[in-house]
mmCIF file of C-alpha atoms in Angstrom:
data_model
loop_
_atom_site.group_PDB
_atom_site.id
_atom_site.type_symbol
_atom_site.label_atom_id
_atom_site.label_comp_id
_atom_site.label_asym_id
_atom_site.label_seq_id
_atom_site.Cartn_x
_atom_site.Cartn_y
_atom_site.Cartn_z
ATOM 1 C CA UNK A 1 0.182 0.314 0.008
ATOM 2 C CA UNK A 2 0.946 3.621 -0.726
ATOM 3 C CA UNK A 3 1.278 5.983 1.940
ATOM 4 C CA UNK A 4 -1.948 7.401 1.857
ATOM 5 C CA UNK A 5 -3.758 4.089 1.800
ATOM 6 C CA UNK A 6 -4.973 2.242 4.578
ATOM 7 C CA UNK A 7 -6.586 -1.242 4.995
ATOM 8 C CA UNK A 8 -9.493 -2.451 7.682
ATOM 9 C CA UNK A 9 -10.127 -6.131 7.955
ATOM 10 C CA UNK A 10 -14.016 -5.788 8.082
ATOM 11 C CA UNK A 11 -14.168 -9.610 9.170
ATOM 12 C CA UNK A 12 -12.430 -9.133 12.349
ATOM 13 C CA UNK A 13 -14.248 -5.708 13.289
ATOM 14 C CA UNK A 14 -17.478 -7.742 12.576
ATOM 15 C CA UNK A 15 -16.295 -10.411 14.980
ATOM 16 C CA UNK A 16 -15.308 -7.860 17.785
ATOM 17 C CA UNK A 17 -18.846 -6.723 17.596
ATOM 18 C CA UNK A 18 -20.378 -10.031 17.756
ATOM 19 C CA UNK A 19 -18.222 -10.919 20.472
ATOM 20 C CA UNK A 20 -19.072 -7.755 22.596
ATOM 21 C CA UNK A 21 -22.744 -8.733 21.702
ATOM 22 C CA UNK A 22 -22.162 -12.337 23.434
ATOM 23 C CA UNK A 23 -20.352 -10.497 26.660
ATOM 24 C CA UNK A 24 -23.780 -8.500 27.295
ATOM 25 C CA UNK A 25 -25.796 -11.805 26.760
ATOM 26 C CA UNK A 26 -23.361 -13.455 28.894
ATOM 27 C CA UNK A 27 -23.561 -10.816 31.691
ATOM 28 C CA UNK A 28 -27.196 -11.391 32.220
ATOM 29 C CA UNK A 29 -26.372 -14.221 34.706
ATOM 30 C CA UNK A 30 -24.135 -12.479 37.090
ATOM 31 C CA UNK A 31 -26.140 -9.257 36.784
ATOM 32 C CA UNK A 32 -29.370 -11.101 38.050
ATOM 33 C CA UNK A 33 -27.243 -13.263 40.381
ATOM 34 C CA UNK A 34 -26.101 -10.000 42.086
ATOM 35 C CA UNK A 35 -29.406 -8.661 42.080
ATOM 36 C CA UNK A 36 -31.725 -11.199 43.183
ATOM 37 C CA UNK A 37 -29.574 -13.988 44.628
ATOM 38 C CA UNK A 38 -27.497 -12.292 47.264
ATOM 39 C CA UNK A 39 -30.275 -11.386 50.070
ATOM 40 C CA UNK A 40 -29.900 -11.790 53.430
ATOM 41 C CA UNK A 41 -32.998 -11.704 55.606
ATOM 42 C CA UNK A 42 -33.229 -10.552 59.206
ATOM 43 C CA UNK A 43 -31.641 -12.946 61.426
ATOM 44 C CA UNK A 44 -30.014 -15.023 58.604
ATOM 45 C CA UNK A 45 -26.638 -14.257 60.414
ATOM 46 C CA UNK A 46 -27.898 -15.097 63.934
ATOM 47 C CA UNK A 47 -29.688 -13.189 66.357
ATOM 48 C CA UNK A 48 -29.333 -10.984 69.544
ATOM 49 C CA UNK A 49 -25.967 -9.303 68.721
ATOM 50 C CA UNK A 50 -25.427 -5.762 67.473
ATOM 51 C CA UNK A 51 -22.830 -6.828 64.747
ATOM 52 C CA UNK A 52 -25.725 -8.950 63.034
ATOM 53 C CA UNK A 53 -27.464 -5.774 61.912
ATOM 54 C CA UNK A 54 -24.066 -4.237 60.902
ATOM 55 C CA UNK A 55 -23.104 -7.106 58.728
ATOM 56 C CA UNK A 56 -26.423 -7.264 57.025
ATOM 57 C CA UNK A 57 -26.373 -3.355 56.393
ATOM 58 C CA UNK A 58 -22.565 -3.760 54.924
ATOM 59 C CA UNK A 59 -23.881 -6.637 52.749
ATOM 60 C CA UNK A 60 -26.444 -4.560 51.229
ATOM 61 C CA UNK A 61 -23.893 -1.342 50.792
ATOM 62 C CA UNK A 62 -21.508 -3.933 48.769
ATOM 63 C CA UNK A 63 -24.550 -5.645 47.102
ATOM 64 C CA UNK A 64 -25.623 -2.457 45.353
ATOM 65 C CA UNK A 65 -21.932 -1.540 44.848
ATOM 66 C CA UNK A 66 -21.725 -4.537 42.748
ATOM 67 C CA UNK A 67 -24.745 -4.176 40.804
ATOM 68 C CA UNK A 68 -23.628 -0.682 40.170
ATOM 69 C CA UNK A 69 -20.270 -1.792 38.828
ATOM 70 C CA UNK A 70 -22.031 -4.615 36.861
ATOM 71 C CA UNK A 71 -24.312 -2.108 35.229
ATOM 72 C CA UNK A 72 -21.229 0.399 34.450
ATOM 73 C CA UNK A 73 -19.272 -2.745 32.632
ATOM 74 C CA UNK A 74 -22.593 -3.645 30.737
ATOM 75 C CA UNK A 75 -22.891 -0.127 29.758
ATOM 76 C CA UNK A 76 -19.183 0.226 28.824
ATOM 77 C CA UNK A 77 -19.163 -2.848 26.626
ATOM 78 C CA UNK A 78 -22.341 -1.833 25.030
ATOM 79 C CA UNK A 79 -21.101 1.508 24.100
ATOM 80 C CA UNK A 80 -18.041 0.137 22.537
ATOM 81 C CA UNK A 81 -20.005 -2.570 20.546
ATOM 82 C CA UNK A 82 -22.313 0.018 19.462
ATOM 83 C CA UNK A 83 -19.296 2.522 18.144
ATOM 84 C CA UNK A 84 -17.678 -0.737 16.762
ATOM 85 C CA UNK A 85 -20.604 -1.548 14.794
ATOM 86 C CA UNK A 86 -21.025 2.505 13.626
ATOM 87 C CA UNK A 87 -17.150 2.080 12.583
ATOM 88 C CA UNK A 88 -17.611 -0.964 10.627
ATOM 89 C CA UNK A 89 -20.564 0.726 9.012
ATOM 90 C CA UNK A 90 -18.480 3.570 7.987
ATOM 91 C CA UNK A 91 -15.867 1.540 6.644
ATOM 92 C CA UNK A 92 -18.177 -0.758 4.685
ATOM 93 C CA UNK A 93 -19.733 2.436 3.044
ATOM 94 C CA UNK A 94 -16.310 3.795 2.325
ATOM 95 C CA UNK A 95 -15.370 0.287 0.621
ATOM 96 C CA UNK A 96 -18.485 0.549 -1.375
ATOM 97 C CA UNK A 97 -17.959 4.057 -2.219
ATOM 98 C CA UNK A 98 -14.497 3.260 -3.444
ATOM 99 C CA UNK A 99 -15.437 0.431 -5.714
ATOM 100 C CA UNK A 100 -18.333 2.622 -7.422
ATOM 101 C CA UNK A 101 -15.725 5.215 -8.343
ATOM 102 C CA UNK A 102 -13.523 2.773 -9.835
ATOM 103 C CA UNK A 103 -15.709 1.149 -11.869
#
């Protein structure tokens, strides 16, 4: 290639988009588990001591933090996937335009 030309592997970019979409699907398990499967009901750690309430409160706080982190990761991966898809579309359009111009 000359100095002002470039090449983009559209198949590889398409694979990135597919894999990112799969990551989003796969995150459904941890997301729902963090939200629904980590509840501590009152008394589950014992009864009659002050620390029981403190432990449940700390658990609830960490649970919220984990849910927030999972949401942020999911949003980040989704955003990157959308941007990768847009980039791939732009390269496909440019490639089609180049073929038309060369014809």
